[in-house]
Coordinates of C-alpha atoms in Angstrom, one line a residue:
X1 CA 38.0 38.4 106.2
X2 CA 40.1 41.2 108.2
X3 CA 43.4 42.9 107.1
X4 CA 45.8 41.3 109.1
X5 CA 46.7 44.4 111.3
X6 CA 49.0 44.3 114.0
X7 CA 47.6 46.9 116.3
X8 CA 50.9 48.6 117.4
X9 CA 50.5 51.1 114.9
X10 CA 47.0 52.8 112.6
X11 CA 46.9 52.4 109.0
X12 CA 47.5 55.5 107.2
X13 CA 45.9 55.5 104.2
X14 CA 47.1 55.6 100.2
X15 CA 45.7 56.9 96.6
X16 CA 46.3 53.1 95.6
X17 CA 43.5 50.0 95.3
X18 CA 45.3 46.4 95.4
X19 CA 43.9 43.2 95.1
X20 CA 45.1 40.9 98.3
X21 CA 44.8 37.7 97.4
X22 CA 44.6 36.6 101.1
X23 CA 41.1 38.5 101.4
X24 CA 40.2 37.8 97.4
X25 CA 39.4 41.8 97.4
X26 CA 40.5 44.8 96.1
X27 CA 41.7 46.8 98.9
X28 CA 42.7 50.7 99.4
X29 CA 46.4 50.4 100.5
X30 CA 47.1 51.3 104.1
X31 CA 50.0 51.6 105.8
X32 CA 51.3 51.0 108.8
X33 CA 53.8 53.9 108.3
X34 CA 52.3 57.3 106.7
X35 CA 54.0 57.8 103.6
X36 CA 56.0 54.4 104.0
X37 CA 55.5 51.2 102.2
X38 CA 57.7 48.1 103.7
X39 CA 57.9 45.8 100.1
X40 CA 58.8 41.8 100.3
X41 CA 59.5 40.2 96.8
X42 CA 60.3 36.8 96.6
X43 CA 63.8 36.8 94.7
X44 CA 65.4 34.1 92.8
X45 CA 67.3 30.7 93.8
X46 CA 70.6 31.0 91.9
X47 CA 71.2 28.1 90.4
X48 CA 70.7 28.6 87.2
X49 CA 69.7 31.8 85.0
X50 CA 66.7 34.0 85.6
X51 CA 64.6 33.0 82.4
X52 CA 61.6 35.5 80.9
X53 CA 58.9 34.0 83.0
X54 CA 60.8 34.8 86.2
X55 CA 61.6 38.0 85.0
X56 CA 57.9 38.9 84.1
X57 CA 57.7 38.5 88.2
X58 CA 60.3 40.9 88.4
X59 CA 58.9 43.4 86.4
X60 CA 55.7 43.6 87.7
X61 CA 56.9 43.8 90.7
X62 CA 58.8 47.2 89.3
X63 CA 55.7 48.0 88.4
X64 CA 53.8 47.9 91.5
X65 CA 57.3 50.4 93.7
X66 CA 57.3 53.4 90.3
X67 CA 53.5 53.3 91.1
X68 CA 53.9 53.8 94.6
X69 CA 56.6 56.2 94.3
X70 CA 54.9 58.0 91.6
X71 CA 52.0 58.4 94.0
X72 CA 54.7 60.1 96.7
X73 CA 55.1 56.9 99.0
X74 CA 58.7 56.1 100.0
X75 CA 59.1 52.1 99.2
X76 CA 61.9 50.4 101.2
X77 CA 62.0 47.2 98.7
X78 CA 63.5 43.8 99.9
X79 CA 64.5 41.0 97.4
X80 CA 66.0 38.0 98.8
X81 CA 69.1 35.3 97.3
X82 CA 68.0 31.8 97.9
X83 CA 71.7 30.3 98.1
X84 CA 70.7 27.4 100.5
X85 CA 67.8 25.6 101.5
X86 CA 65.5 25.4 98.7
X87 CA 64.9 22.1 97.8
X88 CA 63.8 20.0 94.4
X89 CA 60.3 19.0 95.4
X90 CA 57.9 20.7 97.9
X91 CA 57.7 17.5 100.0
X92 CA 60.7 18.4 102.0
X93 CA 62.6 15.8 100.1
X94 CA 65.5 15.4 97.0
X95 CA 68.2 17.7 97.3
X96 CA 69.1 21.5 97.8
X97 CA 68.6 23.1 94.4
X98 CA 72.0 24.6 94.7
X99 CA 73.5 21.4 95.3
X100 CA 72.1 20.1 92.2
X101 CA 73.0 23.4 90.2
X102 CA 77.0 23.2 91.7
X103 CA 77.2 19.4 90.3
X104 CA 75.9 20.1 86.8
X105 CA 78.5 23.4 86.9
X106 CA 81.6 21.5 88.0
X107 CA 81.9 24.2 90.3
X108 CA 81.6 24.8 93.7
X109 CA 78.3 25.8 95.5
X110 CA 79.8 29.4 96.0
X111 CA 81.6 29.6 92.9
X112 CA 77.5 29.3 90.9
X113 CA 75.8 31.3 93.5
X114 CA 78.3 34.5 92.9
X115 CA 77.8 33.6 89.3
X116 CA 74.2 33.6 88.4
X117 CA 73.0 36.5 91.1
X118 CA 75.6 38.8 89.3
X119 CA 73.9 37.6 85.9
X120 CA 70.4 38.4 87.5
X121 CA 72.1 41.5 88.4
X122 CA 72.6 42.0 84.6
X123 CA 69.1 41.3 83.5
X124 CA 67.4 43.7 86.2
X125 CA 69.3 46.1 84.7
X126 CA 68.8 45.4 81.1
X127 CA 65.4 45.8 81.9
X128 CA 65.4 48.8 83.6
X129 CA 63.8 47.3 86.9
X130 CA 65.1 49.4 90.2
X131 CA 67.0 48.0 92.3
X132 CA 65.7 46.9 95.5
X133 CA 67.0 49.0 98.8
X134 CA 68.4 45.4 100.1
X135 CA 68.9 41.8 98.6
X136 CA 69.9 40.0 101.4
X137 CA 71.2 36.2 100.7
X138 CA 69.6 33.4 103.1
X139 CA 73.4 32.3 103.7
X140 CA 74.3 35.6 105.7
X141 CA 70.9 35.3 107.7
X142 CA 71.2 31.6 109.5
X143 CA 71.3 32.9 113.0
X144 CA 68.3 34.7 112.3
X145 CA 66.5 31.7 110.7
X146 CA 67.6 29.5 113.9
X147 CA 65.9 32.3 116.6
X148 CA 63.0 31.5 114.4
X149 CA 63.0 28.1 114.5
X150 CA 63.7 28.3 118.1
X151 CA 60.5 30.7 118.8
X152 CA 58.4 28.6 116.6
X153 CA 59.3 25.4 118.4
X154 CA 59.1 27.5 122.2
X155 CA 55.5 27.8 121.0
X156 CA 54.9 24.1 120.6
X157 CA 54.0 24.1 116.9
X158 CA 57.4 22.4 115.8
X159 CA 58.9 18.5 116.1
X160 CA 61.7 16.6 115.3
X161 CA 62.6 14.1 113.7
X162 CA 65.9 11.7 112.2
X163 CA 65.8 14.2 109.5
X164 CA 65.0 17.5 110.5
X165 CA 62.5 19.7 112.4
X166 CA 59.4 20.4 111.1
X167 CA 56.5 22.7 111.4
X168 CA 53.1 21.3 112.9
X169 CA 50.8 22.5 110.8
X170 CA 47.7 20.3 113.2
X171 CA 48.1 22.7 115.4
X172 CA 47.2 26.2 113.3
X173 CA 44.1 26.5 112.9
X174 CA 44.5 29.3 110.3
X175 CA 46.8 27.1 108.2
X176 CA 46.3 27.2 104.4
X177 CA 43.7 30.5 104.7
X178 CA 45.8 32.2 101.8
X179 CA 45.5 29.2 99.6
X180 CA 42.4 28.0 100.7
X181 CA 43.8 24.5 101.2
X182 CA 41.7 21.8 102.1
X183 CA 43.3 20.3 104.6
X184 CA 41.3 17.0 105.4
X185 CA 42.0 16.3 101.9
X186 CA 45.6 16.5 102.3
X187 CA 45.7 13.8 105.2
X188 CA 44.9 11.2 103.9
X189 CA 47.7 8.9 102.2
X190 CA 50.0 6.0 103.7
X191 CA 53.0 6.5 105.9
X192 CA 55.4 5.3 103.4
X193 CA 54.7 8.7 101.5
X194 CA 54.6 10.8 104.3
X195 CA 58.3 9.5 106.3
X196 CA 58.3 10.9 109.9
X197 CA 56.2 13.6 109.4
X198 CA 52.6 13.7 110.9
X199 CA 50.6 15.4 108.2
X200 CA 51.3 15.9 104.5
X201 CA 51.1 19.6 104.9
X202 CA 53.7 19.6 108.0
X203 CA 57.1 21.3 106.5
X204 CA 60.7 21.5 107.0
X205 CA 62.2 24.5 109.2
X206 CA 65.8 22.8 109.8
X207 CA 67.1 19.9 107.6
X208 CA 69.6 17.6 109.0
X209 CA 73.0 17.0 107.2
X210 CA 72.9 12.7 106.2
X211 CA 74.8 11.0 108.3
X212 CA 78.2 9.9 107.6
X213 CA 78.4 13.2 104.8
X214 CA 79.4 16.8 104.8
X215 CA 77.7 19.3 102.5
X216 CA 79.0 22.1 101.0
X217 CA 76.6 23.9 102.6
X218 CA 75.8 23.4 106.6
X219 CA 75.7 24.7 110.0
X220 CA 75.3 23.8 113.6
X221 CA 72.5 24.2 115.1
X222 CA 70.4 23.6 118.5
X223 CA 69.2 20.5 116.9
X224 CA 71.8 19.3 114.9
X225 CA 74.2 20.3 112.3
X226 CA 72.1 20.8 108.7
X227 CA 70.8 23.8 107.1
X228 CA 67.2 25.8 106.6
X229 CA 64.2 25.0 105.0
X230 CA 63.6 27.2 102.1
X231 CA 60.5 29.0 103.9
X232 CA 61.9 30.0 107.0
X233 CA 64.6 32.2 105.3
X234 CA 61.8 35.0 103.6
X235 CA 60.4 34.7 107.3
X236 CA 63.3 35.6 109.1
X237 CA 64.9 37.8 106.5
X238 CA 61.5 40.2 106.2
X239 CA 61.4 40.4 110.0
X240 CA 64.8 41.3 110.3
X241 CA 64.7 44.0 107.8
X242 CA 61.0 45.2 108.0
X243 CA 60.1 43.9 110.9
X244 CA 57.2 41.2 112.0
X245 CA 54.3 43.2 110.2
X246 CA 54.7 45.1 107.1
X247 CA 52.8 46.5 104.1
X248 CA 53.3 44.1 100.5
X249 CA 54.6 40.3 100.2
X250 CA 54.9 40.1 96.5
X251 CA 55.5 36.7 93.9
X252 CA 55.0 34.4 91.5
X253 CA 51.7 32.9 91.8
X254 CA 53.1 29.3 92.0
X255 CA 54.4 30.5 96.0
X256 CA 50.6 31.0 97.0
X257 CA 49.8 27.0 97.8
X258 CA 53.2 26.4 99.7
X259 CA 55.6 28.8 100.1
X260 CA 53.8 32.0 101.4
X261 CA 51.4 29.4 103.0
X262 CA 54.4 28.4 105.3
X263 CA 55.9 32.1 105.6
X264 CA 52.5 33.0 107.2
X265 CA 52.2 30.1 109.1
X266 CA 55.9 30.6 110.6
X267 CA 55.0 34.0 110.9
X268 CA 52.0 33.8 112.6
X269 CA 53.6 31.0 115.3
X270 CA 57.1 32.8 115.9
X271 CA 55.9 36.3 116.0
X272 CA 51.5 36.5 115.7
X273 CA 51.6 38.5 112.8
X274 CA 50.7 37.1 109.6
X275 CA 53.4 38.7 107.9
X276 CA 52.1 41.3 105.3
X277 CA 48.9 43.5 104.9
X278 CA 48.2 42.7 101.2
X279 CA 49.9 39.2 99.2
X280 CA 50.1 40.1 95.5
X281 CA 50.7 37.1 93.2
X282 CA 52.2 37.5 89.2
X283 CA 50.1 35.3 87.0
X284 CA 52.3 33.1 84.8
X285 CA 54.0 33.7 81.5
X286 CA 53.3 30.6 79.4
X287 CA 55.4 29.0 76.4
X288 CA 52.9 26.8 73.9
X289 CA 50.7 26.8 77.1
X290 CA 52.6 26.0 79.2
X291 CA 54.1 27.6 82.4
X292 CA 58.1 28.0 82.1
X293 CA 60.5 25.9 83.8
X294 CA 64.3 25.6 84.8
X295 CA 63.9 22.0 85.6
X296 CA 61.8 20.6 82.6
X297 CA 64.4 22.6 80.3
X298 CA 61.5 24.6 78.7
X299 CA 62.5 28.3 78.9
X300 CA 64.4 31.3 77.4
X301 CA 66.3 33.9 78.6
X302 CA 67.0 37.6 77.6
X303 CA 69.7 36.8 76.2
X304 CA 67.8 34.8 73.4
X305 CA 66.1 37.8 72.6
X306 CA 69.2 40.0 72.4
X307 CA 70.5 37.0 69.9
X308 CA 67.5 37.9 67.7
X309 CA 67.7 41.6 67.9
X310 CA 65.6 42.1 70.4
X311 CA 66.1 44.9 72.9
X312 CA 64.9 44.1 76.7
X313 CA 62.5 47.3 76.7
X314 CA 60.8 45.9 73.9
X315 CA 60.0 43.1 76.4
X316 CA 59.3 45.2 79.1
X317 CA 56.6 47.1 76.6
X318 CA 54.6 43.9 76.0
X319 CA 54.5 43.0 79.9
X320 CA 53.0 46.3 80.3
X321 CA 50.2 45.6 78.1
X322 CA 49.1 42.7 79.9
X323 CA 47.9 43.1 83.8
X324 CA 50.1 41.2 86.1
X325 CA 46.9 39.0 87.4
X326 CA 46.1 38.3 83.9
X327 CA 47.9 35.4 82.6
X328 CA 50.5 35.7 79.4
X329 CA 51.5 33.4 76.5
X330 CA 55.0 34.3 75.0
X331 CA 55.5 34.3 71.6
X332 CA 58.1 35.7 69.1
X333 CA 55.6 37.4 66.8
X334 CA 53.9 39.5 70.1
X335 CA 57.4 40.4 71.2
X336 CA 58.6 41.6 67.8
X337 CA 55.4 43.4 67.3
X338 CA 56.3 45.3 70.8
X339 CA 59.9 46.0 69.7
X340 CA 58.2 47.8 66.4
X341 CA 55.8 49.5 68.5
X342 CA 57.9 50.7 71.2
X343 CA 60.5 52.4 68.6
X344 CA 57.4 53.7 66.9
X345 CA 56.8 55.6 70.2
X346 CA 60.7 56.3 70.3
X347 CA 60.7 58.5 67.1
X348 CA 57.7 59.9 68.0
X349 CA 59.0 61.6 70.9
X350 CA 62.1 62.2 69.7
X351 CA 60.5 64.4 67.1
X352 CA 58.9 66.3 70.0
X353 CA 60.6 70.0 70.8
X354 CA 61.4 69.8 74.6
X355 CA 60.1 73.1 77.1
X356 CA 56.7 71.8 77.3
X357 CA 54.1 71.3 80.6
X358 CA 52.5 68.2 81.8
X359 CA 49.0 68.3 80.8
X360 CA 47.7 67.2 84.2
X361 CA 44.5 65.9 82.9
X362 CA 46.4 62.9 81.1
X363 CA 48.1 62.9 84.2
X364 CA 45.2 62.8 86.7
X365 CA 43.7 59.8 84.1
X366 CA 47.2 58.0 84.0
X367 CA 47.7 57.6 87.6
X368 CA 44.0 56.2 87.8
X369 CA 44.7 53.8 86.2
X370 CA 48.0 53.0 87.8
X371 CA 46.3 53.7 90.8
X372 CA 43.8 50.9 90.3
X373 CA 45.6 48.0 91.0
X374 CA 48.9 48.8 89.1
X375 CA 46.7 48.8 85.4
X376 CA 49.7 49.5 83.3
X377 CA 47.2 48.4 80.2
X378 CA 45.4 51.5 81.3
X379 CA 48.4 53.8 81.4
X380 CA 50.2 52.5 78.2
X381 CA 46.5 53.5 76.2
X382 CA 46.4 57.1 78.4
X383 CA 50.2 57.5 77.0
X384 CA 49.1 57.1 72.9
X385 CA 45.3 58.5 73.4
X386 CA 47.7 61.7 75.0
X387 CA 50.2 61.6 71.9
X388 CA 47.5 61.5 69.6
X389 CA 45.0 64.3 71.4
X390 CA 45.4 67.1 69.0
X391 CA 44.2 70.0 71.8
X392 CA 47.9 69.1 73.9
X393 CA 50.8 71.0 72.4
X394 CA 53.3 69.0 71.0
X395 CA 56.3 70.2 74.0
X396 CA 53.6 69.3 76.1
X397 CA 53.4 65.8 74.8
X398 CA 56.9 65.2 74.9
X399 CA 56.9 66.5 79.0
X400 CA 54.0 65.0 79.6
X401 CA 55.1 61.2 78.6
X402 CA 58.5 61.8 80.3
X403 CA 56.7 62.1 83.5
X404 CA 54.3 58.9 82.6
X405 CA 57.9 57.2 82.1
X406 CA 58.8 57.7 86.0
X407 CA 56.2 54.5 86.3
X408 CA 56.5 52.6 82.6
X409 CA 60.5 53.0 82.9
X410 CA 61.4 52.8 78.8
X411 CA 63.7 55.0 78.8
X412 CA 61.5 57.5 76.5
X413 CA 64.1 59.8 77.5
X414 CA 67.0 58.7 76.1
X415 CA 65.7 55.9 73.3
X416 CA 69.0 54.8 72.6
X417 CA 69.4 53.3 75.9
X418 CA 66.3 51.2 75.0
X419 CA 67.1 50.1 71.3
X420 CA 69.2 47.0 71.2
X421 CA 72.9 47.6 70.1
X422 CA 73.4 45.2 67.1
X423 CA 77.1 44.3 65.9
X424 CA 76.7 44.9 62.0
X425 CA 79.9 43.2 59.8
X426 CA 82.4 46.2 58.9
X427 CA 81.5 45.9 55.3
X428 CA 77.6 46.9 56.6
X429 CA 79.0 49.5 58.8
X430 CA 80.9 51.0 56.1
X431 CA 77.9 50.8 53.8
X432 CA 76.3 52.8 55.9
X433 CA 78.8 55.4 56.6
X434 CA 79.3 56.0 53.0
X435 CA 75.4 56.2 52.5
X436 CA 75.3 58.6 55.3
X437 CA 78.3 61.0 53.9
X438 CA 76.3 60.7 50.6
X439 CA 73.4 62.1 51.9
X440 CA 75.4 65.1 53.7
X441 CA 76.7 65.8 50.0
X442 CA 72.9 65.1 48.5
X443 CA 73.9 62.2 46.2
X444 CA 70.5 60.6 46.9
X445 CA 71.0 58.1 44.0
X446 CA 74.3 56.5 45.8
X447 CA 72.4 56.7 49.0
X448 CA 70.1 54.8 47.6
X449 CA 72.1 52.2 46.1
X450 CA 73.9 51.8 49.3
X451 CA 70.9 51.7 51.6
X452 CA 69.6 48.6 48.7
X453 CA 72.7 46.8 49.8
X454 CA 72.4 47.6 53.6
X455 CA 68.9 46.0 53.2
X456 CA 70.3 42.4 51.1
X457 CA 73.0 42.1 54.2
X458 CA 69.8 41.7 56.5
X459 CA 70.1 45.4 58.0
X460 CA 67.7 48.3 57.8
X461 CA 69.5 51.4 58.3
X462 CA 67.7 54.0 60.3
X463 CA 68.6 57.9 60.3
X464 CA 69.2 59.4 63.6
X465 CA 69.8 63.0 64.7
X466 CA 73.4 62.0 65.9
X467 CA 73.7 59.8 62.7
X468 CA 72.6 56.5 61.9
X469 CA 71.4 53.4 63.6
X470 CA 72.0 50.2 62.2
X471 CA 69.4 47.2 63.1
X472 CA 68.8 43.5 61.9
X473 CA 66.1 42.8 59.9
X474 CA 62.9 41.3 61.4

């Protein structure tokens, strides 16, 4: 099966392998742009938080841009706000997720959309993922979504009906290649289940508004006053910002059996492109086996970790150890095993004198394995194999894993931006001041005493070069 390559333009190509999961291969990169990668990443529907499995997405996605621009490509990253259009079920039926989210809120629609992609806002940043060059929201992209639909329909490979317009999926022959659907399985089934539409696997592009309502959320259109499907909006959105054929389509791997199905399929019809060059998919992070979910209730957020005194870099160490096409179960002990590990590697390297060289061979090994299909496994055991190589001078460790952090992002320099602040009761904090002015004055047995009582409040109290640090137990 070919790269999807538009012809108007070569493919220049990278140091970096990928796995494309619309050729089931691992690819060298090429791109249409020397030096330029064009990067789509499904972004979140905000009606509700971001919880850790969506943010796993997220940060293997960060992943995948440090890697590229640690390899000297330029990355002009896309993120998209679903704040219309996506609805409860994949069967183009139910209600608009935001809908749902606004009712539950006692807010308006606009009122929870500004409210939880500022809070998404929050997390990215807690976790130290870059922020994408543009996050355009589907509501300031409806024209663009209408030419779509338009092109698509001018094509022949759209119909309507009383409830919307939908995408003909009969007459694609490529449709479902990047799932490998089986489409003669899907249909069969009466027509009670399938409404007005002609084949299970035809979707919405335009949803009519009921009749006799108004929504909080619609706008005319050349069919009829409504709003978008969900799919339609990454298609138009992409185009319009990187144009009909670019390099990466990243996401969850839940969007590989509908969602980037459509996207190609609109993609393909409107513009006869299929979209991106490589389709990279996040395996998912599971809780008791299974995957996490806003609607069943069954998730957690990062906020639940910072309630047990857990910093967000310690998460972001333990989704580095696992590849992001290898699945990963979530549990308490793993991530409080990562938090001890990571501020192991914090006072190690703050014990390291700075002036130091990067020893290019750990380099040269660490970006192999970054190289091969973003293996951050590989580059978190390059990092400690390097710390603990005895022939590398110790200022060349410390340089050395400061340039490794370009790509793992935990803030190795500057720890205290990754350690979790924890608010201690005054009586701990002055416990801890007095312990520490007892130490400046050598009165070890106070110090002692004090540090015995520190520990009974449930605080450890660490010593710092600027002080103290003061963290919850466990």
């Amino acid at each position: 099966m070919s790269a999807p390559n538009p012809g108007a333009l070569p493919l220049h190509p990278t140091p970096v392998k990928l796995q494309c999961t619309f050729t089931r291969t691992l690819r060298p990169l090429e791109t249409l742009r020397a030096g330029e990668v064009g990067l789509y990443a499904c972004g979140p529907t905000v009606y509700d938080y971001a919880h850790i499995g969506n943010l796993r997405t997220y940060l293997c996605e960060d992943f995948l841009r440090r890697t590229l621009e640690f390899v000297g490509l330029r990355v002009n990253h896309v993120m998209n706000i679903t704040d219309v259009g996506h609805l409860v079920t994949d069967a183009d039926d139910g209600e608009d997720k935001m809908e749902k989210g606004a009712r539950k809120a006692g807010k308006s629609i606009w009122e929870i959309a500004e409210h939880y992609t500022q809070a998404f806002l929050v997390d990215l940043s807690r976790l130290n993922i870059l922020t994408p060059a543009h996050m355009p929201k589907a509501t300031d992209y409806i024209a663009e979504q209408i030419d779509t639909v338009r092109a698509i329909e001018e094509k022949g490979l759209a119909y309507v009906t009383s409830d919307g317009v939908y995408f003909d999926t009969s007459k694609q022959d490529s449709y479902g290649t990047l799932a490998r659907l089986d489409l003669k399985g899907l249909q069969g089934g009466a027509r009670v289940e399938l409404g007005e539409k002609r084949s299970k696997s035809d979707f919405a592009l335009w949803k009519f508004s009921p009749p006799g309502t108004t929504r909080a959320m619609e706008w005319e259109s050349p069919w009829g006053k409504g709003f978008p499907g969900w799919h339609v909006e990454c298609t138009a959105m992409s185009v319009k910002l990187l144009g009909p054929s670019f390099d990466i389509h990243c996401g969850g791997e839940d969007h590989i059996p509908v969602h980037h199905t459509n996207e190609i399929a609109q993609c393909e019809a409107a513009h006869g492109t299929r979209e991106a060059n490589f389709w990279l998919h996040v395996k998912f992070l599971t809780l008791g086996g299974d995957k996490m979910s806003k609607s069943a209730g069954t998730f957690l957020r990062l906020d639940d970790m910072l309630s047990q005194g857990v910093s967000p870099m310690a998460y972001r160490y333990l989704c580095l150890g696992a590849h992001y096409r290898a699945g990963m179960e979530f549990t308490w002990e793993h991530l409080k095993s990562a938090q001890t590990t990571l501020e192991r590697l914090y006072q190690h390297i703050e014990r390291l004198p700075q002036g130091g060289h990067v020893s290019e061979s750990h380099l040269a090994e660490f970006r192999a394995g970054l190289c091969n299909d973003v293996g951050t496994p590989q580059g978190l055991s390059v990092l400690w194999t390097m710390l603990k190589d005895d022939s590398v001078a110790d200022a060349d460790k410390r340089a050395t894993a400061l340039a490794f952090d370009a790509v793992l992002g935990l803030h190795l320099d500057a720890p205290e931006k990754g350690r979790v602040a924890v608010a201690a009761p005054s009586e701990v904090q002055t416990w801890a001041e007095q312990r520490q002015q007892a130490r400046v004055e050598k009165r070890w047995a106070d110090a002692d005493t004090l540090k015995k009582q520190i520990l009974e409040a449930g605080f450890d109290v660490l010593d710092r070069s600027h002080g103290f640090e003061l963290k919850r137990k466990g």
